[in-house]
Coordinates of C-alpha atoms in Angstrom, one line a residue:
X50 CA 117.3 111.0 99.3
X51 CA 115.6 111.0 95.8
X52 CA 116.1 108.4 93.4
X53 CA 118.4 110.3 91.0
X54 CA 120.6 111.3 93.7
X55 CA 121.4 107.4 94.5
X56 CA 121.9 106.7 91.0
X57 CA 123.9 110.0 90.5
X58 CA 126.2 108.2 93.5
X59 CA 126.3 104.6 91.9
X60 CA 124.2 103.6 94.8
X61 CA 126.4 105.8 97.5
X62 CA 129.4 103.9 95.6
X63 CA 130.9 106.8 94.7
X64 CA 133.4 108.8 97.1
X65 CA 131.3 111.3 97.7
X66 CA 128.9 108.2 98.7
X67 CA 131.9 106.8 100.8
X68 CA 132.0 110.3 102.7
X69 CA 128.7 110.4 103.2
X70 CA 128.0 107.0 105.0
X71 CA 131.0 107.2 106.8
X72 CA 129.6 110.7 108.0
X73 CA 126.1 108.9 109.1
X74 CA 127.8 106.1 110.7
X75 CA 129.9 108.4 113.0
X76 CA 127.2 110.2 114.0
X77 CA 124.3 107.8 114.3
X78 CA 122.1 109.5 111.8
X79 CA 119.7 106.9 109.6
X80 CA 119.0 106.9 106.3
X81 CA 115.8 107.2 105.1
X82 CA 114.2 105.0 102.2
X83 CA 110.4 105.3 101.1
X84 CA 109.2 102.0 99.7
X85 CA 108.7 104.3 96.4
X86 CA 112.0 105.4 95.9
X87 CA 113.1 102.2 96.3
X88 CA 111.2 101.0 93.6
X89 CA 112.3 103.2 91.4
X90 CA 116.1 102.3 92.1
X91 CA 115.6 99.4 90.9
X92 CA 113.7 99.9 87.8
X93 CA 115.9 103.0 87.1
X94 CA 119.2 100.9 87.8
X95 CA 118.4 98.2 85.9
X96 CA 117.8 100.2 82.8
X97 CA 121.1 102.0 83.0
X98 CA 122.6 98.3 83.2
X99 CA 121.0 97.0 80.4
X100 CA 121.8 100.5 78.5
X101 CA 125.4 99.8 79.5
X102 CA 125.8 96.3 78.7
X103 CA 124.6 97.3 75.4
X104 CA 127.4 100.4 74.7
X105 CA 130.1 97.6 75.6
X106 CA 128.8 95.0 73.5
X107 CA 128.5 97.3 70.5
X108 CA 131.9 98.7 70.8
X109 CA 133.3 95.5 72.1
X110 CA 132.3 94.3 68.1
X111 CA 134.3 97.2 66.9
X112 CA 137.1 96.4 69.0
X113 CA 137.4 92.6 68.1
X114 CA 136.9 93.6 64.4
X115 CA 140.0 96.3 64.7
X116 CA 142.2 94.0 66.7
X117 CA 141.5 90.9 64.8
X118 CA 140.9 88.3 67.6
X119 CA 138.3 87.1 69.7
X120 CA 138.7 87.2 73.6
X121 CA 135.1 86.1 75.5
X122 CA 133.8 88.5 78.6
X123 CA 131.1 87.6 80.4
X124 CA 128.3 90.6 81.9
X125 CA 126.0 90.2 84.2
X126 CA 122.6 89.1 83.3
X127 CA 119.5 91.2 84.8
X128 CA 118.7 88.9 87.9
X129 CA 122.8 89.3 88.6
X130 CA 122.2 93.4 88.6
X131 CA 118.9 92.7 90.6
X132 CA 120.4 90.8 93.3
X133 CA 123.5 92.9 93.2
X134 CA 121.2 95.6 94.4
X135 CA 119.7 94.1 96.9
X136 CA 123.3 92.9 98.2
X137 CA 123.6 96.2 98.0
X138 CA 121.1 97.4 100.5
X139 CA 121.9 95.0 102.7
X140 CA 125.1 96.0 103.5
X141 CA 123.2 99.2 104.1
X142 CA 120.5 97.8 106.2
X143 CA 121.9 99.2 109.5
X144 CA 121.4 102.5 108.3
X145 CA 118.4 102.5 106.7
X146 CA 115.0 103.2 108.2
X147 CA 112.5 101.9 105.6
X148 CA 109.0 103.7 105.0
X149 CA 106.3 101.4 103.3
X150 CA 103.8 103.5 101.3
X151 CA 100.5 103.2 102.7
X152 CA 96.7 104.2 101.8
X153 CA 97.5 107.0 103.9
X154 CA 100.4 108.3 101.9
X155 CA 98.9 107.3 98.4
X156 CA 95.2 109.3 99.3
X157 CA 97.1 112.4 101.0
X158 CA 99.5 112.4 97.4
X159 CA 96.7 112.1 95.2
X160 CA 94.8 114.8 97.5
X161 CA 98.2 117.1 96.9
X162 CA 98.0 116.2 93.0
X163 CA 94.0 117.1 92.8
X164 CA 94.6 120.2 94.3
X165 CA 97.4 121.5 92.3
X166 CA 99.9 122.0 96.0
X167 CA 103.6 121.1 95.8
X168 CA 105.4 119.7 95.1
X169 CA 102.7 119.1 92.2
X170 CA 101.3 121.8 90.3
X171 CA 98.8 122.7 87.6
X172 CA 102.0 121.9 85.1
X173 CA 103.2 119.0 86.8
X174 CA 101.2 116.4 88.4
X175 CA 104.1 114.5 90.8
X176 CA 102.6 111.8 92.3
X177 CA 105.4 110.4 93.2
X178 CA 106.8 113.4 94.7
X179 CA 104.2 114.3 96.8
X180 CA 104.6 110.3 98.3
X181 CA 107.7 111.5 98.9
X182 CA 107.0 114.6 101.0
X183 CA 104.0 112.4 102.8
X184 CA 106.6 110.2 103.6
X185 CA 109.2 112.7 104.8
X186 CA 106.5 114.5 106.7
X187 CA 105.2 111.0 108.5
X188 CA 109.1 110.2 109.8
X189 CA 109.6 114.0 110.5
X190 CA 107.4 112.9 113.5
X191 CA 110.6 110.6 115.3
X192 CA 113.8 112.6 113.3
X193 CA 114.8 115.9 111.9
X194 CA 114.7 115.5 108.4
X195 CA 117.4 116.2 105.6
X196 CA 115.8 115.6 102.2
X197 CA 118.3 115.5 99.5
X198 CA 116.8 116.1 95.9
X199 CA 117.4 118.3 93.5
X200 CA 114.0 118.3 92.2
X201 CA 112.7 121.8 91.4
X202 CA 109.3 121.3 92.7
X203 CA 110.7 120.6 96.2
X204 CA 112.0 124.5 95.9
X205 CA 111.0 128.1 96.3
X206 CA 112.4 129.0 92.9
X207 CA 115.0 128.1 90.5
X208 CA 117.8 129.1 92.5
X209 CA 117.0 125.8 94.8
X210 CA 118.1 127.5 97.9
X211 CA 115.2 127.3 100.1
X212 CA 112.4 124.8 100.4
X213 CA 109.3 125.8 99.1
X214 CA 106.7 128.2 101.0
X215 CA 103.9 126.5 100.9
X216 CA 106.0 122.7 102.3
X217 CA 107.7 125.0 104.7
X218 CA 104.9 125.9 106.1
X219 CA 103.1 122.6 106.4
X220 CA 106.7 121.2 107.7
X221 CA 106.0 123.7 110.8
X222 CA 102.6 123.3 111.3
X223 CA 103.4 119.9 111.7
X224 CA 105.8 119.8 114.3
X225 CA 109.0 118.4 111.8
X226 CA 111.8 119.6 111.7
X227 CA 112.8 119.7 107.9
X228 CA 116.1 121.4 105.7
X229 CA 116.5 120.4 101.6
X230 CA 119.7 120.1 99.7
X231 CA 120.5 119.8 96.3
X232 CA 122.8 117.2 96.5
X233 CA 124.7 114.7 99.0
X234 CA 128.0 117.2 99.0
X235 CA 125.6 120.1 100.5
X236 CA 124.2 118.0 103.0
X237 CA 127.6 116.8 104.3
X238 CA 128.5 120.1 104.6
X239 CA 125.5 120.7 107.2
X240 CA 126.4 117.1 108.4
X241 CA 130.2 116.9 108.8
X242 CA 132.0 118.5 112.2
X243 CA 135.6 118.3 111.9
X244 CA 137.1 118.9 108.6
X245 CA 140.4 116.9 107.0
X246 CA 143.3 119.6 106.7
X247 CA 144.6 119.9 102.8
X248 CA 146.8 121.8 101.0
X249 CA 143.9 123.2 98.5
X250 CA 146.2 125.1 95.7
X251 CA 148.5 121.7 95.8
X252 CA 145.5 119.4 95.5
X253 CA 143.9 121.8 92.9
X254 CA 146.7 121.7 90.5
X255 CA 147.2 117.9 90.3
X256 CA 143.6 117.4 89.7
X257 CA 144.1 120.1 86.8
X258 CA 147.0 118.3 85.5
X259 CA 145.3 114.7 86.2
X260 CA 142.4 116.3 83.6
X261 CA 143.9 119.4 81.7
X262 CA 143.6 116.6 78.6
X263 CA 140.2 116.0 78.8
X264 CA 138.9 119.4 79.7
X265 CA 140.9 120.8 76.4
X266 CA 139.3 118.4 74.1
X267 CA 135.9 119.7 75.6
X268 CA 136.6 123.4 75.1
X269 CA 138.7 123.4 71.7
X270 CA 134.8 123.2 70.3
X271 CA 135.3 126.7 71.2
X272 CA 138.8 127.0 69.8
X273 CA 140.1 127.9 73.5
X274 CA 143.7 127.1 74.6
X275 CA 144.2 126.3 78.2
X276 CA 146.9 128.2 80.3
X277 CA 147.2 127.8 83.8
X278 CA 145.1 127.5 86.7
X279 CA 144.0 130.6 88.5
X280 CA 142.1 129.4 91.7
X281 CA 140.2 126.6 93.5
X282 CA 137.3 126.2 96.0
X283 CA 138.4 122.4 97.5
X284 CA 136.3 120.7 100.2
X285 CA 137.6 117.2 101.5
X286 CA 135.7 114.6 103.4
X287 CA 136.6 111.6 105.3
X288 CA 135.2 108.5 104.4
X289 CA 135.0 104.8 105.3
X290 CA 138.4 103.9 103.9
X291 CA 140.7 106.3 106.4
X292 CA 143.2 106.5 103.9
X293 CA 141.4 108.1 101.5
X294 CA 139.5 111.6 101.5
X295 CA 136.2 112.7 99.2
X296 CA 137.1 115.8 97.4
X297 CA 134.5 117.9 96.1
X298 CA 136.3 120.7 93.8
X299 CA 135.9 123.8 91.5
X300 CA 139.1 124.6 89.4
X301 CA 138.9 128.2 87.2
X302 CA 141.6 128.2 84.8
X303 CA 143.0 130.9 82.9
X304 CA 142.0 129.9 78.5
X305 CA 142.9 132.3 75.5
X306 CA 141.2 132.3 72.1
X307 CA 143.2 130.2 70.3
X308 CA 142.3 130.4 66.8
X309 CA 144.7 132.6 64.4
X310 CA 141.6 133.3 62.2
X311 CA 139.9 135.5 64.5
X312 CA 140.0 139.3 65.3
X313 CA 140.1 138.2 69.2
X314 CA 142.3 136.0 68.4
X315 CA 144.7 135.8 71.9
X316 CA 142.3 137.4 74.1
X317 CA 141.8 135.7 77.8
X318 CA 139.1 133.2 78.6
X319 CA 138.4 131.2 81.3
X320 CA 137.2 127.8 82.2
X321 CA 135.4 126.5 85.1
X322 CA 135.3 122.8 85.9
X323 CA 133.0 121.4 88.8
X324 CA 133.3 117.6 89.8
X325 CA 134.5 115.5 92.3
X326 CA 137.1 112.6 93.1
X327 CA 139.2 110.8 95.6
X328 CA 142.8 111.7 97.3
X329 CA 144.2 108.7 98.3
X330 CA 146.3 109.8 101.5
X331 CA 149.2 107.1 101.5
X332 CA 150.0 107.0 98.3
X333 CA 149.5 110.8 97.3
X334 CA 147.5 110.3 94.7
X335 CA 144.2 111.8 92.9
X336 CA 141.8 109.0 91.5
X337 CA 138.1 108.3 90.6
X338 CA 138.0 111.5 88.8
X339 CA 134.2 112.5 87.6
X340 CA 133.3 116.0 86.0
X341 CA 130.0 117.3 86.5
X342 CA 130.6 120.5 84.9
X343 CA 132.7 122.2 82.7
X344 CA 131.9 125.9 81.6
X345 CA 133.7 128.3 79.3
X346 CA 133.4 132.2 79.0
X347 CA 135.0 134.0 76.3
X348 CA 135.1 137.1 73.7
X349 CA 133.4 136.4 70.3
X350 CA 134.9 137.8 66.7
X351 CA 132.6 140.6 67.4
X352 CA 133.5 141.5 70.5
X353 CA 130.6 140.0 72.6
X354 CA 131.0 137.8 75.7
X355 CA 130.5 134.6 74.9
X356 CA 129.3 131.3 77.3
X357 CA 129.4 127.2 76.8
X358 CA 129.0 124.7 79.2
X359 CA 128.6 121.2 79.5
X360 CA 127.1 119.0 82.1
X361 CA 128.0 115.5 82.9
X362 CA 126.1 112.6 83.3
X363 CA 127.2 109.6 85.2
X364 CA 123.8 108.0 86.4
X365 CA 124.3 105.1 83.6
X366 CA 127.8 103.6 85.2
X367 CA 126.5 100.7 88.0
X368 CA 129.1 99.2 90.1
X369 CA 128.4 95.6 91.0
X370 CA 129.1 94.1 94.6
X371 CA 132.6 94.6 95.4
X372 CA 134.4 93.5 92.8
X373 CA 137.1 95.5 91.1
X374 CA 136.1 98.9 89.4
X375 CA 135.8 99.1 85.9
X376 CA 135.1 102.7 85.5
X377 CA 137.7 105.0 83.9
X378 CA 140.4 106.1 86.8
X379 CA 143.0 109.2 86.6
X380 CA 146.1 109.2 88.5
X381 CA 148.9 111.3 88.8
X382 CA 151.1 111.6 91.9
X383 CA 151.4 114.6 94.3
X384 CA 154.9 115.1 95.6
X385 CA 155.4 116.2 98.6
X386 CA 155.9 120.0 99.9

C-alpha cells in the first residue's frame, strides 16, 4: 500500500480503513510496509499536521475576533504527531511485515531508473517507485502480493485496470504472484468473502438526504437544482467495530437547469456523487460522511452537453491516537421498513 493511499485513509483510520483491517485480521493476511513508504508517512503526515494546525489557528483568530472572547485550545506539537504515528503502527504491528530497503533494492531501482523501465520512464524518473516494485517483488517470494496504489506508472494505461506489461511480465518470470488496485475499496472487494446484507435504495437515500445540502452548494456554480435521487451502486463492509458497516457508495440524482435566464432553462441534469461513510447498525444511522467525487452533466444555453466535476481531498485531516474525532460528522436517522 502506497503512501497516498494511507494518508488518503487517515492512517487506515477511516471506515473504509476499519473494513479493511478487520478484513486482514479474519483472514490472516499481512500487511506489507517497505522501510520507504514508511518514511514517507511520516514526512507526508507531518506536513499535513502542521498545514492543519495552521488553517485552525488562522480561522480560530477570526472566530475569537467575531465572537468577542478568548477560550485557549491546546494542538499537538510535532513530536505529539510523531509519536502519535508511531502509536499508531504499533497497534498495527501484528499485521505488518516490514521490508528494510537494502543495497539490493536501492542498485536494482536506480538500475530500473537508468534504463528508463517502469514504473520509471524517460518522463518520470521514480526512484521511489521502482523501491517499491523491488520491494514487492522480494516478498512476492513468501506471499501473493496485492499492491494497492493508484500511481499511473504502476499501470498499463490510464484506465488503471491492469498492471503494466512490462511488471507483469517480470512478476511471472519471477515466480510472484502479483494483482494491483487502485484503491483499498477494490482490494476488499477481491479480499472480502461474505458480504453484510443492506437495503441499498433505503441506505442510498439517507445518505442523499444526510448530504443533499452540501452537494447543492457544489453544483449551484452551475446553476443546477437538485430533484430526487434516481439510483445507487452501495457496497457495505464489515469492520472491527461489529456494529458498524464501511459503505462505499455512488448516488446519481436526477438536477434541472435552474436558472430562469437561460433558453434551457428546466431542462434535466444529473449529478453523480462518489464517496464513502459509515452505517452505524444499532442506532440506524449514516456517519463519517466523506465525498470523493461529485460530477455534474447538463445542457448549455446553446444546446451543448455540458460536464463539471469536482474531486475531494482529504489527505490533510490526521486523527490522533484514539481520542474523540474532530472531523466534520453527518447524521440523520434511518427508520425502519
Amino acid at each position: 500500500m502506497d503512501t497516498n493511499t494511507w494518508r488518503a485513509n487517515l492512517l487506515l483510520r477511516t471506515a473504509m480503513g476499519s473494513a479493511f483491517l478487520y478484513t486482514l485480521n479474519s483472514a490472516q493476511h499481512k500487511l506489507g510496509l517497505p522501510e520507504v513508504i514508511e518514511e514517507e508517512i511520516y514526512k507526508h503526515t507531518e506536513i499535513a499536521a502542521s498545514e492543519a494546525k495552521e488553517k485552525i489557528d488562522r480561522y480560530f483568530r477570526d472566530i475569537q475576533a467575531i465572537a468577542g472572547f478568548h477560550s485557549p485550545y491546546e494542538l499537538p506539537n510535532e513530536d505529539k504527531i510523531r509519536e502519535s504515528i508511531t502509536a499508531r503502527f504499533q497497534e498495527l504491528e501484528k499485521l505488518l511485515i516490514r521490508i528494510p530497503f537494502t543495497l539490493e533494492h536501492a542498485k536494482s531501482a536506480l538500475h530500473r531508473v537508468n534504463q528508463n523501465r517502469p514504473p520509471s520512464s524517460t518522463k518520470r524518473q521514480q526512484f521511489k517507485d521502482c523501491a517499491i516494485w523491488e520491494a514487492a517483488l522480494d516478498l512476492g517470494r513468501e506471499y501473493d502480493i496485492f499492491l494497492v496504489s493508484n500511481d499511473g506508472d504502476f499501470y498499463k494505461d490510464s484506465k488503471r485496470k491492469e498492471l503494466n506489461q512490462i511488471l507483469e511480465e517480470e512478476a511471472k518470470e519471477s515466480g510472484v504472484s502479483l494483482a494491483v488496485f487502485t484503491s483499498i475499496e477494490g482490494c476488499l472487494e477481491c479480499l472480502e468473502g461474505n458480504r453484510p446484507t443492506v437495503d441499498a435504495k433505503q441506505l442510498a437515500m439517507r445518505i442523499f438526504e444526510a448530504t443533499q445540502e452540501e452537494i447543492s452548494r457544489t453544483v449551484s456554480k452551475n446553476n443546477l437544482r437538485l430533484t430526487e435521487l434516481s439510483s445507487q451502486n452501495i457496497n457495505a463492509f464489515i469492520t472491527e467495530n461489529h456494529d458498524r458497516l464501511a459503505v462505499e457508495y455512488v448516488i446519481v440524482v436526477e438536477a434541472v437547469n435552474a436558472d430562469i435566464n437561460q433558453i434551457n432553462a428546466g431542462t434535466s441534469a444529473s449529478v453523480t456523487v462518489e464517496g464513502s461513510c459509515t452505517y452505524n447498525i444499532e442506532n440506524q444511522i449514516v456517519e463519517h460522511n466523506q465525498f470523493n467525487s461529485v460530477s455534474a452533466q447538463w445542457i448549455s444555453t446553446d444546446g451543448t452537453e455540458k460536464s463539471a466535476k469536482g474531486v475531494y481531498l482529504h489527505a490533510g485531516t490526521v486523527y490522533l491516537g484514539r481520542g474523540p474525532d474532530v472531523p466534520y460528522t453527518t447524521r440523520i436517522e434511518i427508520s425502519e421498513s
